[in-house]
CSV table of C-alpha atoms in Angstrom, one decimal:
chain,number,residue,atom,x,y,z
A,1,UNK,CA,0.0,0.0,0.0
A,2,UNK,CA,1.5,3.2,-1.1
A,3,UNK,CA,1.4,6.3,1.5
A,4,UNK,CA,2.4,9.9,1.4
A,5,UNK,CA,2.7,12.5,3.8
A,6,UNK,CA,0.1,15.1,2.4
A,7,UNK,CA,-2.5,14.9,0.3
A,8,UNK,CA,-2.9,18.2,-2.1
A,9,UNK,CA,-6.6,19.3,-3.2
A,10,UNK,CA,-7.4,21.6,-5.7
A,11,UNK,CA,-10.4,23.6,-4.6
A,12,UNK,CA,-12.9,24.7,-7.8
A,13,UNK,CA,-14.2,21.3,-9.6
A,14,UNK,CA,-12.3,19.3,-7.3
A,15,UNK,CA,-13.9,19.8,-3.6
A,16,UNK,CA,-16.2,22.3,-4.7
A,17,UNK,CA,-19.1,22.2,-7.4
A,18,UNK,CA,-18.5,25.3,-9.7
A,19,UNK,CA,-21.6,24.5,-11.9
A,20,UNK,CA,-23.7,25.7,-9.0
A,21,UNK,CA,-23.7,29.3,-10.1
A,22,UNK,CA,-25.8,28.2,-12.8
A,23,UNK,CA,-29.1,28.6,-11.0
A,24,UNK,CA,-28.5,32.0,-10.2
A,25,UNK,CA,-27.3,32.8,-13.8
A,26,UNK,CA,-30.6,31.2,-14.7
A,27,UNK,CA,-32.5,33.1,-12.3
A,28,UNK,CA,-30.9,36.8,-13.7
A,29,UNK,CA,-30.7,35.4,-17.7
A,30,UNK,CA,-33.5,32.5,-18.2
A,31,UNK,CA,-32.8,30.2,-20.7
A,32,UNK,CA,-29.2,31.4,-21.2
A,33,UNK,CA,-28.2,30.2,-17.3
A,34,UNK,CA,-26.1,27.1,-18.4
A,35,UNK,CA,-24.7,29.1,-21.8
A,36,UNK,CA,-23.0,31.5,-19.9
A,37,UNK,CA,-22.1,29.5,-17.0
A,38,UNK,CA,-19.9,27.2,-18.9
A,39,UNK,CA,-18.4,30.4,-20.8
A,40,UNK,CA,-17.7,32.1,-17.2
A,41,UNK,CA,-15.5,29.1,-16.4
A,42,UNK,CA,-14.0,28.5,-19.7
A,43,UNK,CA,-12.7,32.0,-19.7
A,44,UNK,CA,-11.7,31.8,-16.1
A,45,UNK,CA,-9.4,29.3,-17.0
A,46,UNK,CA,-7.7,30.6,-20.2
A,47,UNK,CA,-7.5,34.0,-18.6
A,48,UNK,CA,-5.2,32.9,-15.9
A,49,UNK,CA,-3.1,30.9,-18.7
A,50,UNK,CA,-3.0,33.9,-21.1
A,51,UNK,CA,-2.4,36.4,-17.8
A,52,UNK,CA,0.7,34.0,-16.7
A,53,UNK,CA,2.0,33.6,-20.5
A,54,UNK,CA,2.0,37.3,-20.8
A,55,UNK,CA,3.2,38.0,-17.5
A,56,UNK,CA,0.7,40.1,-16.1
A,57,UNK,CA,-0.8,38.4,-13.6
A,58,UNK,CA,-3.8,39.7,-11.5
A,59,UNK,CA,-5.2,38.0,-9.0
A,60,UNK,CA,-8.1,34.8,-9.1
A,61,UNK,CA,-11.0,37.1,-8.1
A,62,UNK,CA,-10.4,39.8,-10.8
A,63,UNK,CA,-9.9,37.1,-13.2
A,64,UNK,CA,-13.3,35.6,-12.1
A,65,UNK,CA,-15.0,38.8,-12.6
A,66,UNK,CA,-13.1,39.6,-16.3
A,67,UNK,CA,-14.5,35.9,-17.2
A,68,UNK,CA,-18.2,36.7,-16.2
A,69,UNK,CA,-17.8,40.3,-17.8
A,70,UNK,CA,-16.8,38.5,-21.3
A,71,UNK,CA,-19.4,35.3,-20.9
A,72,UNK,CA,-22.0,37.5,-20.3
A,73,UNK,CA,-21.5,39.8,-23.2
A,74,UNK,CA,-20.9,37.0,-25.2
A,75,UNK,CA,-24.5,35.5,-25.2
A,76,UNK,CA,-26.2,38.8,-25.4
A,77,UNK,CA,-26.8,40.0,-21.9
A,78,UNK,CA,-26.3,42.6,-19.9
A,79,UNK,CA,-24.1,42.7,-16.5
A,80,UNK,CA,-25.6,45.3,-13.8
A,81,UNK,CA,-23.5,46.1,-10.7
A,82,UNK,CA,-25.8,44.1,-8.2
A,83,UNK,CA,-25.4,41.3,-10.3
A,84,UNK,CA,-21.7,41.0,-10.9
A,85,UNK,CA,-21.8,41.7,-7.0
A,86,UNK,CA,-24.5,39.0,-6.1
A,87,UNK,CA,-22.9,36.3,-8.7
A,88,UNK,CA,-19.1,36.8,-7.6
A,89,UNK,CA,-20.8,36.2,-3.7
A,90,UNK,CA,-21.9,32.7,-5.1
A,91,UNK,CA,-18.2,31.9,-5.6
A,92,UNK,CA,-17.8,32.3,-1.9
A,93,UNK,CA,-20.8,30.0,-0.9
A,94,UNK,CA,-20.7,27.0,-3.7
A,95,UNK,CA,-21.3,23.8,-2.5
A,96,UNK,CA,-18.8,20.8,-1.7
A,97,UNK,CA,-19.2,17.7,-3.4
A,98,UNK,CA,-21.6,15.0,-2.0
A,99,UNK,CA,-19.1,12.5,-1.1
A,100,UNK,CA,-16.0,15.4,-0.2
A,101,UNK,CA,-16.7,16.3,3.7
A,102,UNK,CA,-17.1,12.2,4.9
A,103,UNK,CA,-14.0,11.4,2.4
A,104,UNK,CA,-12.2,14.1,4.2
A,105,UNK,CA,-13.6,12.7,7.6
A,106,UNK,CA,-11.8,9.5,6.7
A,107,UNK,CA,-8.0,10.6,6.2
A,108,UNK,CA,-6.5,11.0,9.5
A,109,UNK,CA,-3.1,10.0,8.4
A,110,UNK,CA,-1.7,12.4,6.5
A,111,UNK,CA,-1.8,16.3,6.7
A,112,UNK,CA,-4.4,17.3,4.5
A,113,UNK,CA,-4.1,21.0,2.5
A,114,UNK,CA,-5.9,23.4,-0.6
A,115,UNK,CA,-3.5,24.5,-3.2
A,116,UNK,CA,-5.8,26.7,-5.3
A,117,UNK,CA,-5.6,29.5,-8.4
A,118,UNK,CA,-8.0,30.8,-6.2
A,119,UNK,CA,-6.8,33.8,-3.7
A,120,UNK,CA,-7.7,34.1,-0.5
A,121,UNK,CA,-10.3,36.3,-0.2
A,122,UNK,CA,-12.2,34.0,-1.8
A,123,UNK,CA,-10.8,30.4,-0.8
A,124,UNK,CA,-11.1,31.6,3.1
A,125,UNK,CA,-14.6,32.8,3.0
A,126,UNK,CA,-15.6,29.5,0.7
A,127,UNK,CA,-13.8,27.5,3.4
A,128,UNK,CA,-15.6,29.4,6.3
A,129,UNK,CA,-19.2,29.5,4.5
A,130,UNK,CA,-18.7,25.4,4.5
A,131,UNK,CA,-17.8,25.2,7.9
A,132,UNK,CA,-14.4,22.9,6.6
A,133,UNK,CA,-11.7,25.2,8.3
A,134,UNK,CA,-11.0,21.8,10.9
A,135,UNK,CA,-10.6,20.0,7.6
A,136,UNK,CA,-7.3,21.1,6.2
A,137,UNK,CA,-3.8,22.3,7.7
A,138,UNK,CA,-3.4,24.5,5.1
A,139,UNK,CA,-4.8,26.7,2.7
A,140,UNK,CA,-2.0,27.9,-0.1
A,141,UNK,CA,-3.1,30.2,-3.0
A,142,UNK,CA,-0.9,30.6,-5.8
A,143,UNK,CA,-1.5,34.5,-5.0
A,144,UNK,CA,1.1,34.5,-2.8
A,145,UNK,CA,3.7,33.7,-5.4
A,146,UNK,CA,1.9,35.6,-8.3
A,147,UNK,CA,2.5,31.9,-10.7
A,148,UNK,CA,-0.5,30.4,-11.3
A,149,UNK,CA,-0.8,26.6,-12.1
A,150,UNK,CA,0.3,24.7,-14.1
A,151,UNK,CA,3.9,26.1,-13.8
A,152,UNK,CA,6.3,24.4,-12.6
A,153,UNK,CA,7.0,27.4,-10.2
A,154,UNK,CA,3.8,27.5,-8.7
A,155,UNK,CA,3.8,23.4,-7.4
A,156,UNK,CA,7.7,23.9,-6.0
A,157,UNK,CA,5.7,26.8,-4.0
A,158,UNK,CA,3.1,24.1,-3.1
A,159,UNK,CA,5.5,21.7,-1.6
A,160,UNK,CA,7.8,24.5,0.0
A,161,UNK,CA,4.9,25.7,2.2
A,162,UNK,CA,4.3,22.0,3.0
A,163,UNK,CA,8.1,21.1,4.7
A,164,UNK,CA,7.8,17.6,2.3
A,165,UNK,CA,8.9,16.7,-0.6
A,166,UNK,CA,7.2,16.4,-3.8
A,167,UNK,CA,7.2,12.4,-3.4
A,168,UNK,CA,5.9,12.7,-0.3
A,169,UNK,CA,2.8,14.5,-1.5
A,170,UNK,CA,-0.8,13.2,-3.4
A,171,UNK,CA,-2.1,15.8,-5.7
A,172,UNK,CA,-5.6,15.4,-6.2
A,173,UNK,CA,-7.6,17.8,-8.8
A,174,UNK,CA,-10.9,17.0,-11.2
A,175,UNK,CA,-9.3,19.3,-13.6
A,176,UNK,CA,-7.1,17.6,-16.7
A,177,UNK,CA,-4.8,20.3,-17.4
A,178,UNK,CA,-4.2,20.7,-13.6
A,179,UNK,CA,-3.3,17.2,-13.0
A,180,UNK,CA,-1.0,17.1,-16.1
A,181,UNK,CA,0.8,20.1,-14.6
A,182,UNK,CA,1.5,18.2,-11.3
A,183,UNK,CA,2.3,15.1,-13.0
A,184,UNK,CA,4.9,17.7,-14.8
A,185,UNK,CA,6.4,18.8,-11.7
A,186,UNK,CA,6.8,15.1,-10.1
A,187,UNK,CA,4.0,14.9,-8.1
A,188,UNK,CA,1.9,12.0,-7.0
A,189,UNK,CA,-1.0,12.6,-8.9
A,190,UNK,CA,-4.6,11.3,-8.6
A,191,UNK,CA,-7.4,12.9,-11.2
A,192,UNK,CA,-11.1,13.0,-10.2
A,193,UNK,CA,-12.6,12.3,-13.5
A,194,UNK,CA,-16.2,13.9,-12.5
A,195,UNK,CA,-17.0,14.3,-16.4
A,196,UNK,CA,-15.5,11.1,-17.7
A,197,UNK,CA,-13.6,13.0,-20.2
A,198,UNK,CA,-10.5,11.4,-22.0
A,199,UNK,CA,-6.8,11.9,-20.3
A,200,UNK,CA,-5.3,15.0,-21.4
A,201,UNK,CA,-2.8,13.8,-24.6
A,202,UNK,CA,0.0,15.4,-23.3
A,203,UNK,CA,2.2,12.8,-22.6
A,204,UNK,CA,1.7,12.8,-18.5
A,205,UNK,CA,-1.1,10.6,-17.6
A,206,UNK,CA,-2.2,10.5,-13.7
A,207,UNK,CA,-1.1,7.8,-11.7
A,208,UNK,CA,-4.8,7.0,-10.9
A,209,UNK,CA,-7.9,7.8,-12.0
A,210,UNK,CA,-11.3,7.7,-10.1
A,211,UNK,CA,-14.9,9.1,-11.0
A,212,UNK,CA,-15.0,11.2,-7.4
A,213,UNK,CA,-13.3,11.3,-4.7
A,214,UNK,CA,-13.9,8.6,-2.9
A,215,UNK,CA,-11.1,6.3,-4.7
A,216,UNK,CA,-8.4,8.9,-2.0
A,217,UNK,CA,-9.3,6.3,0.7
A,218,UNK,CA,-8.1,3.0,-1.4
A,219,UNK,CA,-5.1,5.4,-2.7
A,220,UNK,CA,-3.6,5.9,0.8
H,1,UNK,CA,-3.1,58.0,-42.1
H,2,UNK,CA,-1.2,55.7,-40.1
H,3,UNK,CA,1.9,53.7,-42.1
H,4,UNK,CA,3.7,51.1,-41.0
H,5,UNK,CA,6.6,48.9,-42.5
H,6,UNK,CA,5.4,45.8,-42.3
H,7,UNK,CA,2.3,43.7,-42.0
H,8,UNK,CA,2.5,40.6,-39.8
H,9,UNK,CA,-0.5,38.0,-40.0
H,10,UNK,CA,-1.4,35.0,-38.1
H,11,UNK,CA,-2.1,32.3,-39.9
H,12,UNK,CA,-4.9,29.4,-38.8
H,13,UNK,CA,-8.3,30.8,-38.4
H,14,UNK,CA,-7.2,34.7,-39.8
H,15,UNK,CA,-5.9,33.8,-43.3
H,16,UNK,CA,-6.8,30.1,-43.5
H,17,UNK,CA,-10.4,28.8,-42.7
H,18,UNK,CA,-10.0,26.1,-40.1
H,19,UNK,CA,-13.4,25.0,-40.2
H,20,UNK,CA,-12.6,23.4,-43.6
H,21,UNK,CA,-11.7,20.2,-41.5
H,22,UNK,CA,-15.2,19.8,-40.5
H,23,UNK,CA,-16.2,18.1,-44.0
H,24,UNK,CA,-13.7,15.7,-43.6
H,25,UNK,CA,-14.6,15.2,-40.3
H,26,UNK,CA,-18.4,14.8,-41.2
H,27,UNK,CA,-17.5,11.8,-43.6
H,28,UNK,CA,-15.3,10.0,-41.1
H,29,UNK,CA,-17.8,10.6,-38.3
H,30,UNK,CA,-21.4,11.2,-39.6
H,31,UNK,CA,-23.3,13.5,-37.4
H,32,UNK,CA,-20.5,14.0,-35.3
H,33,UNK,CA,-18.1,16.4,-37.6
H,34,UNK,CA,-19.2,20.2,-36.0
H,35,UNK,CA,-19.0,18.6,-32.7
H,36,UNK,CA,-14.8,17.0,-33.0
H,37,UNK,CA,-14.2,19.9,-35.2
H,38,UNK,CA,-14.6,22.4,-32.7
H,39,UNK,CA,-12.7,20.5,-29.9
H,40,UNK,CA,-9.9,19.4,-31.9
H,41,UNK,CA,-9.2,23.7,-32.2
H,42,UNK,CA,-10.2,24.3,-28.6
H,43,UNK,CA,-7.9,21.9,-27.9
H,44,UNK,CA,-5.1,22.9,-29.9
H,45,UNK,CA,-4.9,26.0,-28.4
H,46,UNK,CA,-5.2,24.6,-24.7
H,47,UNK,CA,-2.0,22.4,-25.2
H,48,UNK,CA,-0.2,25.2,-27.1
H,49,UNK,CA,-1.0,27.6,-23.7
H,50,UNK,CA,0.0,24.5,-21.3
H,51,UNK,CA,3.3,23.1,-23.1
H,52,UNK,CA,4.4,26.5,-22.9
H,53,UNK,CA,3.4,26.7,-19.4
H,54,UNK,CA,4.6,23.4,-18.1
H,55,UNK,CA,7.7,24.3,-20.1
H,56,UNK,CA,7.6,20.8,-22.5
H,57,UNK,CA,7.6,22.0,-26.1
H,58,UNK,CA,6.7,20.0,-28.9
H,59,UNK,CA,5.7,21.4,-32.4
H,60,UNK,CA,2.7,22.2,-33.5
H,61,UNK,CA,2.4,19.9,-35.8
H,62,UNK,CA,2.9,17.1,-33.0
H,63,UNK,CA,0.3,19.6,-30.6
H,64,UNK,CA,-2.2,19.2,-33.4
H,65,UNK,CA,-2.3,15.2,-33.6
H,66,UNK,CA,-2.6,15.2,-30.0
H,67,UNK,CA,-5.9,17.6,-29.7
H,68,UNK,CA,-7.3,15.4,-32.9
H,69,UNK,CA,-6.5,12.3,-30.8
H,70,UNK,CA,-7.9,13.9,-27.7
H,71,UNK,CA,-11.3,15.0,-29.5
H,72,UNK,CA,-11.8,12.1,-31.6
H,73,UNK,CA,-12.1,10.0,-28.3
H,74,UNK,CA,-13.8,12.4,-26.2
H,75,UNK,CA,-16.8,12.4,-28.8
H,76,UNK,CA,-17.0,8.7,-28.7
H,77,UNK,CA,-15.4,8.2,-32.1
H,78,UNK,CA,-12.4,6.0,-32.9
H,79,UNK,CA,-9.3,6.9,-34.9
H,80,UNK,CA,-8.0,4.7,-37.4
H,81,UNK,CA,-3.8,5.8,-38.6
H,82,UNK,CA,-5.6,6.5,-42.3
H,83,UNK,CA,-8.2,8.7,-40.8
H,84,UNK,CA,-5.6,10.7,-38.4
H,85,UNK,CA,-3.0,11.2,-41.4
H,86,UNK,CA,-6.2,12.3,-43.9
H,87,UNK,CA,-7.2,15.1,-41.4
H,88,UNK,CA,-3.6,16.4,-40.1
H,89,UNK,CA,-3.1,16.4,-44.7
H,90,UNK,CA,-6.2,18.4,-44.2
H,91,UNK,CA,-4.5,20.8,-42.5
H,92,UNK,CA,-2.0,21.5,-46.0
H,93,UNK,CA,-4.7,22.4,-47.9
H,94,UNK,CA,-6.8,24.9,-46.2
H,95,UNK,CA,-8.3,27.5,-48.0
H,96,UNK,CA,-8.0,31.4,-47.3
H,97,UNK,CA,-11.2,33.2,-46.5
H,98,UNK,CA,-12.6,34.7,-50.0
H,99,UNK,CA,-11.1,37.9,-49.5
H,100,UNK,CA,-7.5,37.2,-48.3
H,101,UNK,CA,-5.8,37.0,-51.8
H,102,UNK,CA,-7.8,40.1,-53.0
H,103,UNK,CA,-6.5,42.5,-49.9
H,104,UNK,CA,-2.8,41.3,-49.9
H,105,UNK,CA,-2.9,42.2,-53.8
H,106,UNK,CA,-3.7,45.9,-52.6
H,107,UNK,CA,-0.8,45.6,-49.9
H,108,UNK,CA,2.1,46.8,-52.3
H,109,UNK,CA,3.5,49.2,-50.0
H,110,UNK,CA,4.1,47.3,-46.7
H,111,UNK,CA,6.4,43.9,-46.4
H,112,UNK,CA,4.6,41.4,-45.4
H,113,UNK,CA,5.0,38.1,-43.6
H,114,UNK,CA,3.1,34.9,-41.1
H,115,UNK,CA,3.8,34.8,-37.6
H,116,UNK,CA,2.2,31.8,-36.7
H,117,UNK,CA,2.2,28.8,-33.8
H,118,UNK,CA,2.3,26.8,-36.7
H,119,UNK,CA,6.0,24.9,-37.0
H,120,UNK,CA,7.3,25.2,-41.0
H,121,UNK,CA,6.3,21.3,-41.9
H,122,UNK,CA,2.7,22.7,-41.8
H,123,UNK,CA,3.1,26.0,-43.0
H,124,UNK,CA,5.5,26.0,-46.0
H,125,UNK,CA,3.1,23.1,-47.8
H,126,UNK,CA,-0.1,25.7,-47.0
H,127,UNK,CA,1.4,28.2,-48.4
H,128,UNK,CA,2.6,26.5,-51.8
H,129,UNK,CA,-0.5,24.5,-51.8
H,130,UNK,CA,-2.4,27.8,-52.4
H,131,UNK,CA,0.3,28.9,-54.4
H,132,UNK,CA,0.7,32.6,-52.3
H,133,UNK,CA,4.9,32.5,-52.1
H,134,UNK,CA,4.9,35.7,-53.4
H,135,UNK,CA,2.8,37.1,-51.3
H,136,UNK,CA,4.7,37.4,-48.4
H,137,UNK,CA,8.6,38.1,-47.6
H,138,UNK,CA,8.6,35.6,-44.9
H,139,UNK,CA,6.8,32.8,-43.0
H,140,UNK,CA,8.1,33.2,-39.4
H,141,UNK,CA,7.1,30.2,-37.2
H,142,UNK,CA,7.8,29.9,-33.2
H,143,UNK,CA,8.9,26.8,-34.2
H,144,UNK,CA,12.1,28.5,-34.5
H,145,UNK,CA,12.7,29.5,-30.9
H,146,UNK,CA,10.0,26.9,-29.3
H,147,UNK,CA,8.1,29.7,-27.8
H,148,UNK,CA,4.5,30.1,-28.4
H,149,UNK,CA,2.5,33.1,-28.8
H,150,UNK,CA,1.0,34.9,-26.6
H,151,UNK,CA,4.3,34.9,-24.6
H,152,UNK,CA,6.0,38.4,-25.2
H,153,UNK,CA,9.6,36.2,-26.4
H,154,UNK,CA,7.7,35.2,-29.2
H,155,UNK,CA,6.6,38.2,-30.7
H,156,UNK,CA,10.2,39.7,-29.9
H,157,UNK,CA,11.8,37.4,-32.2
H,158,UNK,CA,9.1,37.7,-34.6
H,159,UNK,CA,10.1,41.5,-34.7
H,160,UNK,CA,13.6,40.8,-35.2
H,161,UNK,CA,13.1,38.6,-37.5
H,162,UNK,CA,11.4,41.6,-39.8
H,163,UNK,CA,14.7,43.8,-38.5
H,164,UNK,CA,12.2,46.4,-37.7
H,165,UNK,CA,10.9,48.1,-34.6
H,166,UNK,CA,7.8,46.7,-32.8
H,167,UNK,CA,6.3,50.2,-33.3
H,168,UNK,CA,6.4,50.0,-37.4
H,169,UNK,CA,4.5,46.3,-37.5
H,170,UNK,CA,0.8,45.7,-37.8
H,171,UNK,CA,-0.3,42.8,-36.2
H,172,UNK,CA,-3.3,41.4,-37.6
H,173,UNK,CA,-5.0,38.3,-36.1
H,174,UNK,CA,-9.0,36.6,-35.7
H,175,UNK,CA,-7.6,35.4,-32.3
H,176,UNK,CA,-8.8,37.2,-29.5
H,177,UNK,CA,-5.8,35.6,-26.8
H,178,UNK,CA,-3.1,36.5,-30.0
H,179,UNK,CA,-3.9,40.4,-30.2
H,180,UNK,CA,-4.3,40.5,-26.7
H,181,UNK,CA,-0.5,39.2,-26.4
H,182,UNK,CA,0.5,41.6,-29.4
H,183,UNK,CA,-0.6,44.2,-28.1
H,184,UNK,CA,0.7,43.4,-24.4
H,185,UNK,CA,3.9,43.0,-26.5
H,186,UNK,CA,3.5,46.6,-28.1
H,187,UNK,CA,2.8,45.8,-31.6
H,188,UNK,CA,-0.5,47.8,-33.3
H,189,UNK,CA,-3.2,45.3,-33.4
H,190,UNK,CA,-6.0,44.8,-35.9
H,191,UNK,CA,-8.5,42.2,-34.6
H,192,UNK,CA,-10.3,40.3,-37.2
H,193,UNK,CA,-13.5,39.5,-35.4
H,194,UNK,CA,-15.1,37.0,-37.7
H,195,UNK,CA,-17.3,35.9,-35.2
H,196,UNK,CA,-18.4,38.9,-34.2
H,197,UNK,CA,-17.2,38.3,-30.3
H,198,UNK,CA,-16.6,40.5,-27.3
H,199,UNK,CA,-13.4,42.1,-26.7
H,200,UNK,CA,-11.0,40.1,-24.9
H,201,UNK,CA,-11.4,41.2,-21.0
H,202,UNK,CA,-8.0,41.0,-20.3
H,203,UNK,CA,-7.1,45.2,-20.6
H,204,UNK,CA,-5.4,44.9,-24.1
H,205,UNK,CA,-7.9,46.1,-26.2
H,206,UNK,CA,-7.0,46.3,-29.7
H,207,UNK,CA,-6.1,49.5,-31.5
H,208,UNK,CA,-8.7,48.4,-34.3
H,209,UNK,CA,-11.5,45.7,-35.1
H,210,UNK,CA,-12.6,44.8,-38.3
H,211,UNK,CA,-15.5,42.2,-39.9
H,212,UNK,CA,-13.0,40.6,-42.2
H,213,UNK,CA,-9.6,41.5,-43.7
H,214,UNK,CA,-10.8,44.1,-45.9
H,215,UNK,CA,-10.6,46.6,-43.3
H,216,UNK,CA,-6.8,46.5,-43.2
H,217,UNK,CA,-6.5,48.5,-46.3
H,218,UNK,CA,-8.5,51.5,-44.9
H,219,UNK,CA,-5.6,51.3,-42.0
H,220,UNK,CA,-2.4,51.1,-43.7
């Protein structure tokens, strides 16, 4: 049986359910709810690669509420103040997964910590909102080094603020692109395939694969 | 009136219409062509942005058999070594939009060349097979210093490649995420919005925005 030191979650698809924004999208734009939602965290996600491959990063939350500006737009709406406000707050109150907080329950060996894209004014309130603070050791935010995932950079920051070495650490994340950044860096890695999607073809598959994240237990 | 020295295009999806793959596609995979034809270009983007991230180039030409492999499955579809070397040859014979030959005709007083992601083993056969060597004074591929746009290396080398300054090039891309890295760079930008989308929200809005190419000859 293998075991590591610390397990590693990525927080936004992973632990946390992103797609529930949609019924409040729905509830502002009906019949467009799902349209933009999946746009709002498409862009998300390229605009922290493009910000990184520029080199001018800002922070998670301003990303966040470039991406909803943009999906928005994009499928003919329009964005009002109270609603940018009201649908960023959703960030801060999304749901865990089903399984997550008894999974979590069940690992008492190992240290368990977020590494996030996220910063903390929004991972900390998310974590409070959930009542999960007992749950983790740690909460790192690639804020703090201004490198967002998947550079190599930003994991070597991961495992720094965790006294371990990268062998000595699980990765766990739902998202492909994250995982194959981990796997990059020499992590243990473990992908949460929520969406049964194919492995990212980029020459790092994860060490294991499981459809939530109940497959951590058998893992450690 | 603004002049400029040179004229620097992108290539795939600004001169060439990518969505001439999807008729190949739709014979390989009835009812499923639109579908692999859009992930297969989402996709080639997405490993573009992480290789360069990660820091594990490959070409472009490798990038783009992964995405097809990666979209392929993802849609259920399997892919036969004849079917994967028909669609990458696909990729050789792309046609220009119907006005691209017209406008470059009326571009006599400007040099003008590709910068593209693209590495030369796709490019050069592209540009023969639509027999339009003369129409520019050089194809400049990242391929040469393995770093892909949007990074700011990329359009640096690009600009000494055309010995010029960045201030006497027009950049002209369809590409939201490539003007937004030229202009972060400093080049002027012309954004050809053929699908009439929103602005990039990353604060690099371009210097000009045009339907289709035609609007470049009212700039230079």
């Amino acid at each position: 049986m293998r075991t590591v030191k610390a397990i590693l979650f990525d927080a936004y698809g992973t632990l946390f359910d992103v797609q529930s924004v949609t019924a409040k999208l729905e509830g502002f734009y009906p019949g467009n709810g799902a349209n933009i939602s999946e746009t709002w965290r498409e862009k998300q996600i390229e605009y922290s690669f493009l910000r990184q491959l520029m080199g001018n990063y800002i922070s998670f939350f301003e990303v966040t509420k470039d991406a909803l500006c943009y999906a928005v737009e994009k499928h003919g709406e329009t964005l009002r103040d109270h609603q940018e406000k009201s649908l960023l707050q959703t960030y801060l109150h999304l749901s865990p997964y089903p399984e997550v907080k008894g999974v979590l329950s069940q690992l008492t060996e190992q240290k368990l910590a977020i590494f996030s894209n996220g910063s903390h004014n929004m991972l900390n309130p998310l974590i409070e909102n959930n009542r999960m603070e007992k749950s983790f050791s740690k909460i790192i935010s690639v804020d703090e080094i201004k490198q967002y995932k998947p550079t190599v950079a930003s994991y070597a920051y991961a495992t720094n603020q965790l006294g371990l070495k990268k062998e000595e650490i699980l990765f766990v994340s739902s998202n492909g692109w994250d995982i194959s950044g981990a796997k990059n860096y020499g992590f243990n890695t473990a992908w949460i395939n929520r969406k049964n999607l194919p492995v990212e073809k980029l020459n790092l598959p994860p060490d294991t694969i499981y459809p939530d994240l109940r497959g951590i237990i058998k893992w450690t």
